């Protein structure tokens, strides 16, 4: 069932992408004339699919655990008012209304862009971006004030200086503001440039101030978005490392050291993580997902928190088994040379790994995980 | 009274904003002719309001605790010399003087921009920005030196190279400096471009150096401003999490883990935080502000440091009460799936939460907070 | 003596700055004709001063502790080979040589820019920037490779696509490379733009890739420079907070909490830190430098690590003494509202502060620091 | 042997660089005519060298530890499929095929750019960049979606607004998209600019939004690349400091303090780290590499983790020996003034250093390291 849902999801995303491409191409008259019929067909199909999806979601809303206590019409109404469901509605209703009302083709086409909103449902990154913007509202507002203040100041000065030399370009403050935005954001079209010496001096000074003022929103958004991305990883990694039997008895400082040595690699379902016979220069911890060890005695499944490849780490031999990601699989990797460096300084770690490996090897006929 | 003060604050901010908009529009001759009378009226009203505000602030200064020990005229003089009070003075005195002195309309209008300074009083972000710039003075000065050095070097080279090919554009070093600022800050108007092969080569090299040099102030300001924004949050969150009864007996490492799972959401006064019947997929800690639980038995107020929604976390049921922010309310949110992941690894946490929940449920007829 | 040295330093910096300004203005023919005599006089004076400074530094080199074991001529030779001393030499020798050799005026003027190198000696920020660039050499080299690769790729594609449509602009790969640098660094002069549909498509794609590639050096330099700036502060602050008697018995976690509440403010020598009678809403710790408390009984000097203003923190009263920075003074500031928040959660801190304050007050007739 | 391998590596890198330069110059007709024969010779030599290198790598692949268990033809096939080996193949095969197939000169020349791919093997920074991009795929995809959404929105609005005023420039959405990319990425050629008032207003607003949206990938890449660069340093430094005998008995908090005082400097093989007689104002810890102390009694080699210069730190005397990096040598430096500040606050550290120094001095006739 999960696979079916994922397939439907990808089909919807593809259809939305196709609609966006069609939307862009349709604005070219030659293309519209040549392929208009096909695009109309796509439009009809899309409206049908989107409407069907919307209806199905609405119909099945009563099954959602947090709506079961409501009478079904109220459950569906409440569900219809959620933002994602609204976006889904915007994907087909405006197009139908525009066609009924006989809107001009350019407007009708522009309404098709609303379909792109359906993508929001499928992108967790967009959702965390929204959260970042909401959280940093205060700081962003302050940065915006600084920028607006600088824009107004630059525009007013330039208006006073260049107004007589270039009445068409700097004749009013709104005109000057257009110059100020285009200049301070470093776009610099060149359709409004200073011609007087004083104007050029002011432009140079304002550009240098602008660099500082316009660095603020970049810094705030970049820092906050980076923090949001990193937020969950830390806990997951710490818990994972701390519970690996290999490192179980280590004190937190040693765990912290090992954590800094790990880096993360993600494998899509079906991709091999290690191949039998390949160079064995790292061990893997499964952070999330599932992997399968292919052994002659049959497959062995490794889940969340299990690890493999420690033999390679100890002995540098080639891999003895192939391990394949059976779902999307995030792993933490410990390279052999990092392990060596650690072990040289903490001899206890190497001893412990050797004990575990010896035990594994002796059990190897009965039990699995050692790629 | 607080509500009244807030209303007055917003009124002043609105009036200042209106003045800024009027200032921009007034520079358009057609608009000035059509609506000049209205704008003049706005001007008179603004000057009156700003003068009245200034006088009231000055008159009531003697009530301020740190000025009570002074004779009233000295208290008022000292108060009048504070920067914010100076900004307030600049909002109306220059306009009056300009009118009395009969300054040309463009200058009189430009003086109106000074009113925008009143906004500084109301923006804490502007104030922390000022502090950041003051603290990073040394590093910013160094970055400015690097940039000036590079500008001078680029301008001198270009002057030597292109002086003969384009005497109008690169004939003097100030002209070359204008080109250098416009180019190295990546504005690139296109009114001064190299035409010789050597000039183009140098331009390419200088642009690449400029990227590095102009990255310095961006990096300094962005990093420092981000740190300033994050500074207070850490302490607040740590104290908050550590004193939630649920987590009271946990060791600091576990508290740190939980902290990384929380994210912050802010609700304006009057906004519902959770709605009765909505999906219960997270619990909330109040970091600052106050919220009201609407129960049939009457309202319950929750303040700084209290929490609600833990039932939803445990049982995934729909919310049993609506909770509304009665003031601006910053909350920390713990999502159910993060809690699950944590609980799977630390079974003690789940057990403790269940105990608290059981106790709450049994007390539920007498005592409140469980949304 | 220190004051004399500082004055000489500032005099040299001023003279160098004056030379840079003269260098820029001299390239304007009208200015050169009008004020040439003055500029020549400045030149002669500058050469004299710089040569005298150089000679004095060289002559006194034998006094430097690490050169005392050498015979004096070897000590001076070794000293002359240090980079700063070389820069000092470049400030006057090339100008003398150019005049003797009869170089053209433009070249002679350009050589004057070398005098700006003298500034390096006085800017610690420039020196840490140099260290950052040296340390991040590897990462910056990698970023440069990525950028060069992208530039070559974009230029080659554009050369293949637009070569026939615009043989003057994209006729050779060096021409295309000029376009690529100007475009990918987002300068965008507009003197080389794509005209074919394919060229425009490629330009759009390359700009998006360029954003990512050109973010690398910005990120590396900004991060590393920010870290360099922050490096020393942490230790200083920690040691300072940990040894304040007020916080002496606190455990490290509490010290860390207090540290996050502090922010840094720097006062130049002679600036008042707090004024008698001003609002007392924060206390100060001296991180480095010296401050003087002005009391009727005479001045009291506070040095590195001492603190004042705790009365204001406890009681919110106006300041009872003025405190003036007697040298450049970096302070850490604890605001009253932050202290309140902390004290509400850790009642022990408030109690301890009250004890210290009570003790200070009782000693107040004999001993000082309580502004 | 290692020296020979390094020399071969540098020879290959030089040959690749030479090929890239030749590739660029060859596109200039005049240059191609004048030096075509030399370039053809370089081409033949390069193809020969690259083919030989490829064959040698393939032939010796059977010696690699992780391939020894395979029959030799399978070992070589598996080796040939590794990405680096593929890049090596692309360096000469396409050129040969193009010559055989008689491709036009411009295409044949373009294929030579593929040789630049050989550089990837030699740049660890490129490899970590690749890892960063792979890890941050999710976040970068989200940022790309935001940017594409904004581009589509801006282009559609502009198409609706300016379509009639400038049918050539904004007549279709693809044309508008070109404007949107060039504007929002702040390139701003100036070949497509708004002319209507509404268009200018929209452009200003879109530029401000674009700043925020285009800050996202910069922030993600910069943060992640900076983290990747810093990842390993922390562990290395911590282990190094903790095992220096000087600091051996210190608690972790003190070690952390000392770490923040250290900064890193790298010396190429053969460079002197300290010179006999130079000012002794810092001590050095060798993080990686090897250094040689030149003493009259003979050389002493210092490796990974050893340190020198502590006498200078204690006594501020001139260096008594010259120390030269015998391999590339990364050192951590502790400046005297930082040490002083630390020692003033932790008197135990100074005492311990003095003990070690006294012991070293007494052993100085038998044992070495004290520069």
PDB file of C-alpha atoms in Angstrom, chain A residues 65-67 69-70 78 82 131 134-143 145-146 149 152-153 156 159-160 163 171-174 177 179 182-194 199-201 203-205 207-208 211-213 215-216 218-220 223 227-228 231-232 234-236 238-240 243 287 304-305, chain B residues 20 23-25 27-29 106-107 109-110 113 116 119 123 125-126 129 133 144 147-148 151 175 178 181-182 185-191 214 217-218 221-223 225-226 229-230 253 256-268 275-280 316-319 328 335 337-338 341-342 344-346:
ATOM      1  CA  UNK A  65      -8.087   9.675  13.694  1.00  0.00           C
ATOM      2  CA  UNK A  66      -8.410  13.263  14.893  1.00  0.00           C
ATOM      3  CA  UNK A  67     -11.669  13.818  12.994  1.00  0.00           C
ATOM      4  CA  UNK A  69     -15.312  12.219  16.818  1.00  0.00           C
ATOM      5  CA  UNK A  70     -17.105  14.707  14.504  1.00  0.00           C
ATOM      6  CA  UNK A  78     -12.878  21.195   8.788  1.00  0.00           C
ATOM      7  CA  UNK A  82      -6.717  23.079   5.985  1.00  0.00           C
ATOM      8  CA  UNK A 131       8.782  27.845   9.805  1.00  0.00           C
ATOM      9  CA  UNK A 134       7.915  32.759  10.752  1.00  0.00           C
ATOM     10  CA  UNK A 135      10.398  32.360  13.610  1.00  0.00           C
ATOM     11  CA  UNK A 136      12.859  34.966  12.397  1.00  0.00           C
ATOM     12  CA  UNK A 137      10.083  37.460  11.641  1.00  0.00           C
ATOM     13  CA  UNK A 138      11.378  39.929  14.227  1.00  0.00           C
ATOM     14  CA  UNK A 139      14.970  39.916  13.025  1.00  0.00           C
ATOM     15  CA  UNK A 140      13.917  39.976   9.377  1.00  0.00           C
ATOM     16  CA  UNK A 141      11.596  42.883  10.064  1.00  0.00           C
ATOM     17  CA  UNK A 142      14.474  44.791  11.631  1.00  0.00           C
ATOM     18  CA  UNK A 143      16.724  44.040   8.665  1.00  0.00           C
ATOM     19  CA  UNK A 145      13.646  48.449   8.225  1.00  0.00           C
ATOM     20  CA  UNK A 146      17.387  49.065   7.900  1.00  0.00           C
ATOM     21  CA  UNK A 149      15.796  53.344   5.592  1.00  0.00           C
ATOM     22  CA  UNK A 152      14.941  56.041   1.213  1.00  0.00           C
ATOM     23  CA  UNK A 153      18.073  57.922   2.251  1.00  0.00           C
ATOM     24  CA  UNK A 156      16.405  61.200  -1.470  1.00  0.00           C
ATOM     25  CA  UNK A 159      16.965  62.959  -6.136  1.00  0.00           C
ATOM     26  CA  UNK A 160      18.397  66.190  -4.718  1.00  0.00           C
ATOM     27  CA  UNK A 163      17.224  65.784 -10.412  1.00  0.00           C
ATOM     28  CA  UNK A 171      12.986  63.496 -11.418  1.00  0.00           C
ATOM     29  CA  UNK A 172      10.884  62.074  -8.570  1.00  0.00           C
ATOM     30  CA  UNK A 173      11.639  60.067  -5.444  1.00  0.00           C
ATOM     31  CA  UNK A 174       9.820  56.942  -6.731  1.00  0.00           C
ATOM     32  CA  UNK A 177      13.855  54.550  -5.338  1.00  0.00           C
ATOM     33  CA  UNK A 179      17.495  53.280  -8.953  1.00  0.00           C
ATOM     34  CA  UNK A 182      18.456  48.158  -8.461  1.00  0.00           C
ATOM     35  CA  UNK A 183      21.806  49.532  -7.242  1.00  0.00           C
ATOM     36  CA  UNK A 184      21.903  48.513  -3.581  1.00  0.00           C
ATOM     37  CA  UNK A 185      20.780  44.962  -4.325  1.00  0.00           C
ATOM     38  CA  UNK A 186      23.746  44.913  -6.786  1.00  0.00           C
ATOM     39  CA  UNK A 187      21.528  44.172  -9.791  1.00  0.00           C
ATOM     40  CA  UNK A 188      22.769  47.269 -11.640  1.00  0.00           C
ATOM     41  CA  UNK A 189      20.837  47.231 -14.923  1.00  0.00           C
ATOM     42  CA  UNK A 190      22.512  50.421 -16.107  1.00  0.00           C
ATOM     43  CA  UNK A 191      19.254  52.129 -17.171  1.00  0.00           C
ATOM     44  CA  UNK A 192      19.639  54.632 -14.309  1.00  0.00           C
ATOM     45  CA  UNK A 193      23.199  55.699 -13.541  1.00  0.00           C
ATOM     46  CA  UNK A 194      24.664  58.853 -11.959  1.00  0.00           C
ATOM     47  CA  UNK A 199      26.222  61.591  -7.779  1.00  0.00           C
ATOM     48  CA  UNK A 200      29.006  59.133  -8.590  1.00  0.00           C
ATOM     49  CA  UNK A 201      30.652  59.722  -5.208  1.00  0.00           C
ATOM     50  CA  UNK A 203      26.704  56.034  -5.489  1.00  0.00           C
ATOM     51  CA  UNK A 204      30.062  54.565  -4.464  1.00  0.00           C
ATOM     52  CA  UNK A 205      29.434  55.281  -0.777  1.00  0.00           C
ATOM     53  CA  UNK A 207      27.016  50.707  -2.618  1.00  0.00           C
ATOM     54  CA  UNK A 208      29.471  50.063   0.220  1.00  0.00           C
ATOM     55  CA  UNK A 211      26.691  45.637   1.064  1.00  0.00           C
ATOM     56  CA  UNK A 212      26.436  45.746   4.852  1.00  0.00           C
ATOM     57  CA  UNK A 213      22.686  46.377   5.038  1.00  0.00           C
ATOM     58  CA  UNK A 215      24.051  41.212   4.203  1.00  0.00           C
ATOM     59  CA  UNK A 216      21.620  41.167   7.128  1.00  0.00           C
ATOM     60  CA  UNK A 218      21.150  36.849   3.874  1.00  0.00           C
ATOM     61  CA  UNK A 219      22.855  36.166   7.184  1.00  0.00           C
ATOM     62  CA  UNK A 220      19.637  35.709   9.144  1.00  0.00           C
ATOM     63  CA  UNK A 223      21.976  30.877   9.609  1.00  0.00           C
ATOM     64  CA  UNK A 227      20.223  25.471  12.067  1.00  0.00           C
ATOM     65  CA  UNK A 228      16.794  24.096  11.150  1.00  0.00           C
ATOM     66  CA  UNK A 231      18.449  20.409  14.389  1.00  0.00           C
ATOM     67  CA  UNK A 232      17.336  16.808  14.334  1.00  0.00           C
ATOM     68  CA  UNK A 234      22.437  15.795  16.317  1.00  0.00           C
ATOM     69  CA  UNK A 235      20.094  13.844  18.563  1.00  0.00           C
ATOM     70  CA  UNK A 236      19.745  10.984  16.123  1.00  0.00           C
ATOM     71  CA  UNK A 238      24.240  10.854  19.423  1.00  0.00           C
ATOM     72  CA  UNK A 239      21.671   8.210  20.357  1.00  0.00           C
ATOM     73  CA  UNK A 240      22.875   5.998  17.563  1.00  0.00           C
ATOM     74  CA  UNK A 243      23.967   2.554  21.744  1.00  0.00           C
ATOM     75  CA  UNK A 287      20.659   5.848  11.030  1.00  0.00           C
ATOM     76  CA  UNK A 304      17.561   1.275  12.409  1.00  0.00           C
ATOM     77  CA  UNK A 305      20.634   1.398  14.653  1.00  0.00           C
TER      78      UNK A 305
ATOM     79  CA  UNK B  20       7.100  58.501   4.735  1.00  0.00           C
ATOM     80  CA  UNK B  23       7.155  62.230   1.486  1.00  0.00           C
ATOM     81  CA  UNK B  24       7.736  59.834  -1.428  1.00  0.00           C
ATOM     82  CA  UNK B  25       4.563  60.775  -3.316  1.00  0.00           C
ATOM     83  CA  UNK B  27       8.098  64.476  -5.055  1.00  0.00           C
ATOM     84  CA  UNK B  28       5.846  63.631  -8.018  1.00  0.00           C
ATOM     85  CA  UNK B  29       4.735  67.045  -9.384  1.00  0.00           C
ATOM     86  CA  UNK B 106      12.551  70.053  -2.345  1.00  0.00           C
ATOM     87  CA  UNK B 107      14.693  70.729   0.735  1.00  0.00           C
ATOM     88  CA  UNK B 109      10.362  67.851   1.702  1.00  0.00           C
ATOM     89  CA  UNK B 110      13.712  66.108   2.246  1.00  0.00           C
ATOM     90  CA  UNK B 113      12.504  62.064   5.961  1.00  0.00           C
ATOM     91  CA  UNK B 116      11.450  58.121   9.902  1.00  0.00           C
ATOM     92  CA  UNK B 119      10.825  54.298  14.236  1.00  0.00           C
ATOM     93  CA  UNK B 123      12.387  48.386  16.827  1.00  0.00           C
ATOM     94  CA  UNK B 125      16.100  44.650  16.040  1.00  0.00           C
ATOM     95  CA  UNK B 126      17.488  48.063  14.991  1.00  0.00           C
ATOM     96  CA  UNK B 129      21.959  45.843  14.968  1.00  0.00           C
ATOM     97  CA  UNK B 133      28.049  47.154  14.454  1.00  0.00           C
ATOM     98  CA  UNK B 144      36.967  47.967   5.039  1.00  0.00           C
ATOM     99  CA  UNK B 147      38.267  46.509   0.436  1.00  0.00           C
ATOM    100  CA  UNK B 148      39.659  50.043   0.107  1.00  0.00           C
ATOM    101  CA  UNK B 151      39.606  49.258  -4.794  1.00  0.00           C
ATOM    102  CA  UNK B 175      36.823  57.931 -12.395  1.00  0.00           C
ATOM    103  CA  UNK B 178      33.868  54.694  -9.527  1.00  0.00           C
ATOM    104  CA  UNK B 181      33.300  50.178  -6.693  1.00  0.00           C
ATOM    105  CA  UNK B 182      30.576  49.466  -9.243  1.00  0.00           C
ATOM    106  CA  UNK B 185      30.538  45.179  -5.429  1.00  0.00           C
ATOM    107  CA  UNK B 186      29.046  43.262  -8.441  1.00  0.00           C
ATOM    108  CA  UNK B 187      26.640  46.069  -9.336  1.00  0.00           C
ATOM    109  CA  UNK B 188      28.011  46.338 -12.879  1.00  0.00           C
ATOM    110  CA  UNK B 189      26.003  49.154 -14.464  1.00  0.00           C
ATOM    111  CA  UNK B 190      27.854  48.821 -17.731  1.00  0.00           C
ATOM    112  CA  UNK B 191      28.558  52.571 -18.089  1.00  0.00           C
ATOM    113  CA  UNK B 214      33.610  41.741  -0.230  1.00  0.00           C
ATOM    114  CA  UNK B 217      31.817  42.312   5.813  1.00  0.00           C
ATOM    115  CA  UNK B 218      28.937  40.041   4.810  1.00  0.00           C
ATOM    116  CA  UNK B 221      27.772  41.115  10.028  1.00  0.00           C
ATOM    117  CA  UNK B 222      25.797  37.974   9.268  1.00  0.00           C
ATOM    118  CA  UNK B 223      27.623  35.890  11.880  1.00  0.00           C
ATOM    119  CA  UNK B 225      23.840  39.426  13.990  1.00  0.00           C
ATOM    120  CA  UNK B 226      22.868  35.746  14.002  1.00  0.00           C
ATOM    121  CA  UNK B 229      19.609  36.919  17.808  1.00  0.00           C
ATOM    122  CA  UNK B 230      20.390  33.483  19.257  1.00  0.00           C
ATOM    123  CA  UNK B 253      22.639  15.292  28.607  1.00  0.00           C
ATOM    124  CA  UNK B 256      20.165  18.798  25.913  1.00  0.00           C
ATOM    125  CA  UNK B 257      18.710  16.053  23.727  1.00  0.00           C
ATOM    126  CA  UNK B 258      15.167  17.185  24.343  1.00  0.00           C
ATOM    127  CA  UNK B 259      16.115  20.817  23.665  1.00  0.00           C
ATOM    128  CA  UNK B 260      17.324  19.956  20.197  1.00  0.00           C
ATOM    129  CA  UNK B 261      13.961  18.355  19.475  1.00  0.00           C
ATOM    130  CA  UNK B 262      11.994  21.477  20.347  1.00  0.00           C
ATOM    131  CA  UNK B 263      11.232  24.234  17.924  1.00  0.00           C
ATOM    132  CA  UNK B 264       9.764  27.598  18.613  1.00  0.00           C
ATOM    133  CA  UNK B 265       6.416  29.021  17.456  1.00  0.00           C
ATOM    134  CA  UNK B 266       4.984  32.397  18.360  1.00  0.00           C
ATOM    135  CA  UNK B 267       1.284  33.241  18.573  1.00  0.00           C
ATOM    136  CA  UNK B 268      -0.124  36.776  18.615  1.00  0.00           C
ATOM    137  CA  UNK B 275      -8.382  23.956  18.795  1.00  0.00           C
ATOM    138  CA  UNK B 276     -10.735  21.490  20.391  1.00  0.00           C
ATOM    139  CA  UNK B 277     -11.100  18.529  18.080  1.00  0.00           C
ATOM    140  CA  UNK B 278      -7.982  19.245  16.022  1.00  0.00           C
ATOM    141  CA  UNK B 279      -5.317  16.590  15.492  1.00  0.00           C
ATOM    142  CA  UNK B 280      -3.242  16.247  18.671  1.00  0.00           C
ATOM    143  CA  UNK B 316      -2.587  10.841  19.670  1.00  0.00           C
ATOM    144  CA  UNK B 317      -6.197  11.729  20.394  1.00  0.00           C
ATOM    145  CA  UNK B 318      -7.897  14.891  19.205  1.00  0.00           C
ATOM    146  CA  UNK B 319      -7.530  17.968  21.446  1.00  0.00           C
ATOM    147  CA  UNK B 328       1.813  37.460  22.572  1.00  0.00           C
ATOM    148  CA  UNK B 335       6.213  16.916  17.960  1.00  0.00           C
ATOM    149  CA  UNK B 337       7.103  11.641  16.228  1.00  0.00           C
ATOM    150  CA  UNK B 338      10.183  13.227  17.829  1.00  0.00           C
ATOM    151  CA  UNK B 341      11.824   8.410  18.734  1.00  0.00           C
ATOM    152  CA  UNK B 342      13.207   9.687  22.026  1.00  0.00           C
ATOM    153  CA  UNK B 344      11.939   4.346  22.092  1.00  0.00           C
ATOM    154  CA  UNK B 345      15.529   4.930  23.181  1.00  0.00           C
ATOM    155  CA  UNK B 346      14.913   6.164  26.719  1.00  0.00           C
TER     156      UNK B 346
END
